[in-house]
CSV table of C-alpha atoms and ligand atoms in Angstrom, one decimal:
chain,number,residue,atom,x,y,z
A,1,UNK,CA,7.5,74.3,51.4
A,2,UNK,CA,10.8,74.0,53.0
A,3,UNK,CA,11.7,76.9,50.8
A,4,UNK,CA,9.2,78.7,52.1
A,5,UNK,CA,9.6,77.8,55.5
A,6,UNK,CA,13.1,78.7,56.0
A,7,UNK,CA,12.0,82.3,55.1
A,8,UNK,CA,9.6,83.2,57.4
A,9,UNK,CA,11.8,85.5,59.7
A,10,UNK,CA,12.1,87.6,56.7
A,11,UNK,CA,9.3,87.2,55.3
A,12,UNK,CA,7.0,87.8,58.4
A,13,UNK,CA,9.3,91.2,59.1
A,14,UNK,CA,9.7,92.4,55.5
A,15,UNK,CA,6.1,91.9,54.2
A,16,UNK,CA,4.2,92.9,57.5
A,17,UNK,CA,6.3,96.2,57.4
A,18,UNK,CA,5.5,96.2,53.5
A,19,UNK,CA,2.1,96.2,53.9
A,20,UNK,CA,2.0,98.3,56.9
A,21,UNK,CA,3.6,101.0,55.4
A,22,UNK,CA,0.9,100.8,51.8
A,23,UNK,CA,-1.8,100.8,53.9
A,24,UNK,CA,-0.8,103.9,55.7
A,25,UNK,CA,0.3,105.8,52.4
A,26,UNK,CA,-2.8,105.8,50.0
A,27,UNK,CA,-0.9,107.6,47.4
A,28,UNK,CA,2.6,106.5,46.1
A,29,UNK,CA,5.0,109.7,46.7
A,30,UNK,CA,7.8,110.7,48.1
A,31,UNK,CA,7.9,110.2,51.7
A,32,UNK,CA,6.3,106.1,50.5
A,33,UNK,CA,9.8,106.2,49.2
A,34,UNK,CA,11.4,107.3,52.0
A,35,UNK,CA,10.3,104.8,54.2
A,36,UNK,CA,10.4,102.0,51.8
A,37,UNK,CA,14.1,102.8,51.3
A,38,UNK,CA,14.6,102.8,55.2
A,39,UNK,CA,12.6,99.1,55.4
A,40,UNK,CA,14.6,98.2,52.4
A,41,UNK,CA,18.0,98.8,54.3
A,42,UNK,CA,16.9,97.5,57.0
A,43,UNK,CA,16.2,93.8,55.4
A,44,UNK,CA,19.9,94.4,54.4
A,45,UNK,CA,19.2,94.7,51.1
A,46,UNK,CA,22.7,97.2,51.0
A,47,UNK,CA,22.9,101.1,50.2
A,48,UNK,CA,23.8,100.6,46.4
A,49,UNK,CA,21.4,97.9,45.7
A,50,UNK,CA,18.7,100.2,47.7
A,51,UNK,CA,19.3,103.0,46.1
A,52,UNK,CA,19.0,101.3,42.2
A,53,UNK,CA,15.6,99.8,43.2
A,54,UNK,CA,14.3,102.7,44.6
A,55,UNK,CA,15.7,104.8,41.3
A,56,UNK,CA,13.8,102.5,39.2
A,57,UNK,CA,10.6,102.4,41.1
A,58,UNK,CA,10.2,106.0,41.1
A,59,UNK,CA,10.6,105.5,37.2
A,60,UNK,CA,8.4,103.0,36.9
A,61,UNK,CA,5.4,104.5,38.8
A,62,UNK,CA,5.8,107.5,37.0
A,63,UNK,CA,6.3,105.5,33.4
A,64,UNK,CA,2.9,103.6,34.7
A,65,UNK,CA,1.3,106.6,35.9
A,66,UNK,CA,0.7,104.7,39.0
A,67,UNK,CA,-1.0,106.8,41.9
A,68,UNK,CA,-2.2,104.5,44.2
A,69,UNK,CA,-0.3,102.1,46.6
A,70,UNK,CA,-2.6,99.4,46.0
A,71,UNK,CA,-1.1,96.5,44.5
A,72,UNK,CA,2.4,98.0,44.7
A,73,UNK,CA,3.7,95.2,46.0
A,74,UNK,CA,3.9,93.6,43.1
A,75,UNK,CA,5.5,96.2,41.0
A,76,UNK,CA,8.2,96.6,44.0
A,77,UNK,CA,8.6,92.2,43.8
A,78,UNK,CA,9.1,92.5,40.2
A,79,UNK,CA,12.0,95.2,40.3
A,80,UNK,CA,13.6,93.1,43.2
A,81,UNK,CA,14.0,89.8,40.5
A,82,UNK,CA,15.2,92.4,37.9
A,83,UNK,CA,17.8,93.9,40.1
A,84,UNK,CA,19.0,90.3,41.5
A,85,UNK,CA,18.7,88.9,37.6
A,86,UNK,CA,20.9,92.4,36.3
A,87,UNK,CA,19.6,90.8,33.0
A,88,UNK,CA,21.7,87.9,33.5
A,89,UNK,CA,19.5,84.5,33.1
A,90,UNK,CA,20.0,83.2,37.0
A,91,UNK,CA,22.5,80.5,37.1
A,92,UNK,CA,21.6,78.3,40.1
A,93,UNK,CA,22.7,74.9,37.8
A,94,UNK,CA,26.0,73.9,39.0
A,95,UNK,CA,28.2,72.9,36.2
A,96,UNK,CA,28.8,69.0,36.3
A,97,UNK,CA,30.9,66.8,34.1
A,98,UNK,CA,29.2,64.6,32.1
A,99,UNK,CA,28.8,61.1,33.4
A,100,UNK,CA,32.1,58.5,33.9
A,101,UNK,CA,34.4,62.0,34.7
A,102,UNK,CA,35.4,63.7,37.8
A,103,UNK,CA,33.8,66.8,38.8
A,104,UNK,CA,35.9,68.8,41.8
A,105,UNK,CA,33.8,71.7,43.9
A,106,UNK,CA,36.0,73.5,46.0
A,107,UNK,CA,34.7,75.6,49.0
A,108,UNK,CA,36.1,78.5,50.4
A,109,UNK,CA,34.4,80.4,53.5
A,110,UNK,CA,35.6,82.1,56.3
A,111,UNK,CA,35.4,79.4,59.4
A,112,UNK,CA,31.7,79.4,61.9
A,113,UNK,CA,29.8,80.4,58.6
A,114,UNK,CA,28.5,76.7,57.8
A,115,UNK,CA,31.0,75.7,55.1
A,116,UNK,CA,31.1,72.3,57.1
A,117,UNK,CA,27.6,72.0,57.5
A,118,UNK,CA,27.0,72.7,53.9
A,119,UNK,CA,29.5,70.2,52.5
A,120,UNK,CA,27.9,67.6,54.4
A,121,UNK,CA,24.8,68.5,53.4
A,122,UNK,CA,25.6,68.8,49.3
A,123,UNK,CA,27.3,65.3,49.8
A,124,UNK,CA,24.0,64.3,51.0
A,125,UNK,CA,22.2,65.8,48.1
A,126,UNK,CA,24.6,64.4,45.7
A,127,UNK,CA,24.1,60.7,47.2
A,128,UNK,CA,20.3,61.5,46.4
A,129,UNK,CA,20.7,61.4,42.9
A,130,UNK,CA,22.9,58.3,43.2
A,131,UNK,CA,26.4,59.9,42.5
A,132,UNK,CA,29.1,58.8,44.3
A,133,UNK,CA,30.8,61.3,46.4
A,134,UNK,CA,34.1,61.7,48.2
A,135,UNK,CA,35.1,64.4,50.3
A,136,UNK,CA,38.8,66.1,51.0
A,137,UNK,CA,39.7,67.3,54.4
A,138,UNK,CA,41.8,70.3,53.0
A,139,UNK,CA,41.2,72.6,56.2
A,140,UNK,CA,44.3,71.0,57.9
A,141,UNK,CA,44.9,75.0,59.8
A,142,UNK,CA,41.7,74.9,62.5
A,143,UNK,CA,41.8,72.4,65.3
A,144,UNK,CA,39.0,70.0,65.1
A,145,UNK,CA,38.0,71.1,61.1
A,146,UNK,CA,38.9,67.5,59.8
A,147,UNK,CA,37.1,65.3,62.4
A,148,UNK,CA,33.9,67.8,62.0
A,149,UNK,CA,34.2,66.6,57.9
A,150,UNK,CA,34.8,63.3,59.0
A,151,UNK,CA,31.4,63.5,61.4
A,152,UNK,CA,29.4,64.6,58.3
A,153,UNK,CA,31.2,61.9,55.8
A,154,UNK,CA,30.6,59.6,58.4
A,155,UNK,CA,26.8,60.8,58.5
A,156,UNK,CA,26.1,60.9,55.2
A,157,UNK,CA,28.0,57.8,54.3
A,158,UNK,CA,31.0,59.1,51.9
A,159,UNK,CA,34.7,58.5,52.5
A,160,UNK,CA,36.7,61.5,53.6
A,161,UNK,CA,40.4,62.0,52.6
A,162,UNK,CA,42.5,63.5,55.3
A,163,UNK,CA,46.0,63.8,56.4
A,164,UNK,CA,47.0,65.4,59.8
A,165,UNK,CA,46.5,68.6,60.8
A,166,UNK,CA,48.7,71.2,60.2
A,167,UNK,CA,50.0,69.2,56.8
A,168,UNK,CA,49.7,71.0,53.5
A,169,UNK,CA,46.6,71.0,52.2
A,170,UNK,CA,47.7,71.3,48.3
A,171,UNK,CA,49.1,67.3,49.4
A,172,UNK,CA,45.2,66.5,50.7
A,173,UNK,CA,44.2,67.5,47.4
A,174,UNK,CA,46.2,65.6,45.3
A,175,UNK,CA,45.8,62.5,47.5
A,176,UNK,CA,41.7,63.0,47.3
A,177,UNK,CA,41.6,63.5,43.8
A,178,UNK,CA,43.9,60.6,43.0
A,179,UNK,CA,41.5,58.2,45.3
A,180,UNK,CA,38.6,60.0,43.8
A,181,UNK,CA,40.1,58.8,40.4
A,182,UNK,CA,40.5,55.0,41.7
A,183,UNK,CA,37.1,54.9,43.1
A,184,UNK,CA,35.2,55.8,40.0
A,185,UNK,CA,34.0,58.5,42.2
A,186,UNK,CA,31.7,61.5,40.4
A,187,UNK,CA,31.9,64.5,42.6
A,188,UNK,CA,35.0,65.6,45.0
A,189,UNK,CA,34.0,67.9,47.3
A,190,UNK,CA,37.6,69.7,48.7
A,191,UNK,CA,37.1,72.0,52.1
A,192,UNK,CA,39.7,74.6,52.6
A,193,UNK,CA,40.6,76.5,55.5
A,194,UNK,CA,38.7,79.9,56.2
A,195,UNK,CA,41.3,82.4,57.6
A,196,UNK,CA,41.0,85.8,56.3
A,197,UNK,CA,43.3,87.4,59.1
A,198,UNK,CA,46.0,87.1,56.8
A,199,UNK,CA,44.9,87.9,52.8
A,200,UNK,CA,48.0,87.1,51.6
A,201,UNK,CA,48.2,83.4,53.3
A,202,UNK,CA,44.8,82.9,52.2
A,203,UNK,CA,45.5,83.7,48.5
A,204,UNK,CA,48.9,81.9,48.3
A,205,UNK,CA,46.9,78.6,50.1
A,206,UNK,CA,44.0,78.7,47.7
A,207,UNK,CA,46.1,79.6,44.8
A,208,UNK,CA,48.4,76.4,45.7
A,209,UNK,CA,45.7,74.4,46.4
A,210,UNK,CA,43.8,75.7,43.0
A,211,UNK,CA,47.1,74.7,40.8
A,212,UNK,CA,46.8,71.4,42.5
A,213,UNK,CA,43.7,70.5,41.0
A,214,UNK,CA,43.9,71.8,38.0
A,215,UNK,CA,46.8,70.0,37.3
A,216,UNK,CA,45.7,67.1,38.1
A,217,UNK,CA,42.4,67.4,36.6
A,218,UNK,CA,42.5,69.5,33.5
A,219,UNK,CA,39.6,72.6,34.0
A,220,UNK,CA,38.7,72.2,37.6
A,221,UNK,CA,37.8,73.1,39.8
A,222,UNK,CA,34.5,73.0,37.9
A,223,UNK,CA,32.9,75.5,40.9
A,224,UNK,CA,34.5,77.6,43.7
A,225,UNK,CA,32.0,78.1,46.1
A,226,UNK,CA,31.7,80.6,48.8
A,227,UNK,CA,30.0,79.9,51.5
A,228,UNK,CA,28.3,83.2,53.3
A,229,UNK,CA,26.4,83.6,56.9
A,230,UNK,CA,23.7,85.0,55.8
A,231,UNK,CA,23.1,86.6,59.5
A,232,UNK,CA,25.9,88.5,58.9
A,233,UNK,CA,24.8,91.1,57.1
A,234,UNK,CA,26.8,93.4,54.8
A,235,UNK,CA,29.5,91.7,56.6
A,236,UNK,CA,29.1,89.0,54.4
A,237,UNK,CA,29.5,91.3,51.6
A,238,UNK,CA,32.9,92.4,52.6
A,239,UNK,CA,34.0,88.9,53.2
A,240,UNK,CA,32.7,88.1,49.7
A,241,UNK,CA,34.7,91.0,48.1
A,242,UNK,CA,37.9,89.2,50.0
A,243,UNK,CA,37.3,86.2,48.5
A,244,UNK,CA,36.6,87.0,45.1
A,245,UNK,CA,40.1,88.9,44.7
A,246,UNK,CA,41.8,85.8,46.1
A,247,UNK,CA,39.9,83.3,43.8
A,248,UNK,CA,37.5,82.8,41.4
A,249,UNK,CA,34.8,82.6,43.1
A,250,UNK,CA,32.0,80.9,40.7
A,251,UNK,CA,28.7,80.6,43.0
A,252,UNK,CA,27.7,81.6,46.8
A,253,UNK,CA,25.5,79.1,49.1
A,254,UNK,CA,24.2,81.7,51.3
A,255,UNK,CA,23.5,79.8,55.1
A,256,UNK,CA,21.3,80.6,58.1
A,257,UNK,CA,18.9,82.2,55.6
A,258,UNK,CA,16.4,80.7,58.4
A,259,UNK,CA,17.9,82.5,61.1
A,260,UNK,CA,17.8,86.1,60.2
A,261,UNK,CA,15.1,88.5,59.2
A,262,UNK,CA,17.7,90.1,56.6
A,263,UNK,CA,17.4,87.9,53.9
A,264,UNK,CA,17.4,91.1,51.8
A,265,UNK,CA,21.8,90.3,51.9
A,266,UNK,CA,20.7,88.0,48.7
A,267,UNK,CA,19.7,90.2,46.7
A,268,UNK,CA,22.6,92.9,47.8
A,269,UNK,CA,25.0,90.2,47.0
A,270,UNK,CA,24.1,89.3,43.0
A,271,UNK,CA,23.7,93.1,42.7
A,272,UNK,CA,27.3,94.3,44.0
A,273,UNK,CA,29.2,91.4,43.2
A,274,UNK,CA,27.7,89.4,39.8
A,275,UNK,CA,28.4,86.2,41.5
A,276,UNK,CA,25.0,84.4,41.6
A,277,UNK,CA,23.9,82.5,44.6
A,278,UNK,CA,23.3,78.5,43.9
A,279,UNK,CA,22.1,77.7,46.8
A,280,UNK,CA,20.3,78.7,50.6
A,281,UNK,CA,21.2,76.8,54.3
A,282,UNK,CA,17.4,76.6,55.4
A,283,UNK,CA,18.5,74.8,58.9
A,284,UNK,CA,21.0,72.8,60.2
A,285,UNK,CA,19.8,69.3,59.1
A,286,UNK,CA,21.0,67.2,56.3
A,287,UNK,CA,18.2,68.5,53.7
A,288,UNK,CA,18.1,71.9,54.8
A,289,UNK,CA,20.2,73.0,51.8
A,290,UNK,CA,17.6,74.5,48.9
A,291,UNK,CA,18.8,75.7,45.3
A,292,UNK,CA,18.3,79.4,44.9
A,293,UNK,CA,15.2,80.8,42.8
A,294,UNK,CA,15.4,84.7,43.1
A,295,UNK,CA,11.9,84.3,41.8
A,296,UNK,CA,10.8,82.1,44.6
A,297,UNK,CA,12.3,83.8,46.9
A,298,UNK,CA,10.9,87.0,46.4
A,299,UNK,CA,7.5,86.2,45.7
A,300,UNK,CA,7.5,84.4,48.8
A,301,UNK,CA,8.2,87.7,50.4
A,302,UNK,CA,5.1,88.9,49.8
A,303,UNK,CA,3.1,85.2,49.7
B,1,LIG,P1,32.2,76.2,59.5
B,1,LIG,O1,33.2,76.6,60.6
B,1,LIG,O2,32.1,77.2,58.4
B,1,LIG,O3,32.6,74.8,58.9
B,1,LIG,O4,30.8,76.1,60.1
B,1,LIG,P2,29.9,74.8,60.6
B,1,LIG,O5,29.5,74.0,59.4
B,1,LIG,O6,30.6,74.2,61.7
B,1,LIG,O7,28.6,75.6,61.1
B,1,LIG,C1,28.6,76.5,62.2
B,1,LIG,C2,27.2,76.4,62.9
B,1,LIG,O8,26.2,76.9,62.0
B,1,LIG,C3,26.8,75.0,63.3
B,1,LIG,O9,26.2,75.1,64.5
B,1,LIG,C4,25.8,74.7,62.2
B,1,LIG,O10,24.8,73.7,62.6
B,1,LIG,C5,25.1,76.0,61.9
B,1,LIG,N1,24.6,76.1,60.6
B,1,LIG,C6,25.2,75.8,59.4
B,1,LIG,N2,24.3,76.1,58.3
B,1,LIG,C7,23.2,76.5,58.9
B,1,LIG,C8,21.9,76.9,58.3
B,1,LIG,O11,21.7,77.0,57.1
B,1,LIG,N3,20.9,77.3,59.2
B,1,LIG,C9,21.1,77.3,60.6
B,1,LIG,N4,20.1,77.7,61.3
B,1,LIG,N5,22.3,76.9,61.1
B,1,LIG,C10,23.3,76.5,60.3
């Protein structure tokens, strides 16, 4: 429900238009395509992903010896999850130590995109399932990042680590995962600071603060996750690209999803960049954060 709540600027635009533009071509050829492709771009869905989907719809209807528009809304749905699942199974699990061992998840995220909101809101998802969570104020660089964490810990009801700002944020990690350690703590969840100004300060200060963790705990981080403003289009994309040359980058959590009528970006993203998206910011609340189903997600399009 919350899933498909959070949707319905795309959905309303995407699927109105859909079915706007069948009911006004009776027979599936090639100016349908033409316009779908525009509507496709449109919703953000990118130029390459666009032009795949489109490629293998035009096989399709022709393998099909499909004529008619009716019902072609499900053959265009069912391309969509095959071009987001690139015949990859979808990974949306996050990959947790097993019980009585640390498990580190370190964000990464250029700053205003949500990463804040969305570590607050994991923590709080966490908590749910009675883990006991800790998070590490490593975004030391932008005024007012730390007390923002500590608002959320304090909200949620988990300890933050912090130093002061401007201190290194390599030192906040190996004092929170040597408090996590004390505590009997399950899940560290490390911010980081979100500059991309400068690629070569951001690499060197996520490589650092990587190192840091692995050291200390031997194959963490167990996820790097990117968070992505999902209202900012392809820009997202290019952040994305960024990120994944200065880390390894092992999930996105895609946010604002509510408040944009592009959600198409989701699928552009697993089709450019193979990283798949874990979860969706549905809102700014505490439980507005929803694992990612590709299926879901585009079936609900059309729903
Ligand atoms: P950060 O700078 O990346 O840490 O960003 P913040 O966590 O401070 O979020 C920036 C703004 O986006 C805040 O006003 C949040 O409430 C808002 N925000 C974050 N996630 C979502 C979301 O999924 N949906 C909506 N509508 N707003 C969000």
């Amino acid at each position: 429900e919350k899933f498909k709540h959070g949707l319905e600027k795309t959905r309303n635009s995407f699927s109105s238009k859909v079915n706007d533009l069948v009911a006004r071509y009776r027979t599936v050829d090639e100016e349908f395509f033409e316009e779908l492709e525009e509507l496709l771009l449109q919703a953000d869905v990118g130029f390459e992903t666009v032009m795949q989907l489109i490629d293998e719809l035009e096989m399709e209807v022709k393998r099909k010896n499909i004529k008619s528009t009716d019902g072609i809304q499900a053959v265009i749905s069912e391309k969509l999850v095959e071009i987001y699942e690139q015949g990859e199974a979808d990974i949306t699990d996050l990959n947790m130590q097993p019980d009585g061992e640390l498990t580190v998840i370190l964000f990464v995220g250029v700053n205003g995109v949500g990463k804040t909101t969305t570590i607050g809101k994991l923590a709080h998802r966490f908590e749910q399932q009675g883990k006991k969570v800790m998070l590490a104020a490593g975004d030391t660089f932008r005024a007012g990042a730390i007390d923002q964490l500590q608002v959320w810990g304090d909200r949620v009801g988990v300890e933050v680590i912090k130093q002061s700002e401007g201190s290194d944020p390599a030192a906040v990690m190996y004092d929170a995962i040597n408090a996590a350690k004390n505590r009997g703590v399950d899940i560290l969840i490390c911010d980081t600071a979100g500059r991309l100004q400068n690629k070569v300060n951001l690499m060197n200060e996520l490589q650092k603060v990587h190192r840091v963790i692995e050291r200390e705990v031997p194959g963490a981080p167990h996820e790097v996750l990117l968070a992505l403003d999902a209202t900012t289009g392809q820009n997202a994309l290019v952040q994305a690209k960024t990120f994944k040359e200065a880390t390894k980058v092992t999930g996105i959590v895609l946010t604002k999803l509510d408040g944009t009528a592009k959600g198409g970006i989701v699928l552009a993203i697993r089709n450019q960049l193979h990283i798949p998206v874990k979860f969706v910011g549905l809102g700014e609340k505490m439980d507005d954060l929803q694992p990612f189903d590709a299926e879901r997600y585009v079936y609900g399009l059309f729903a």
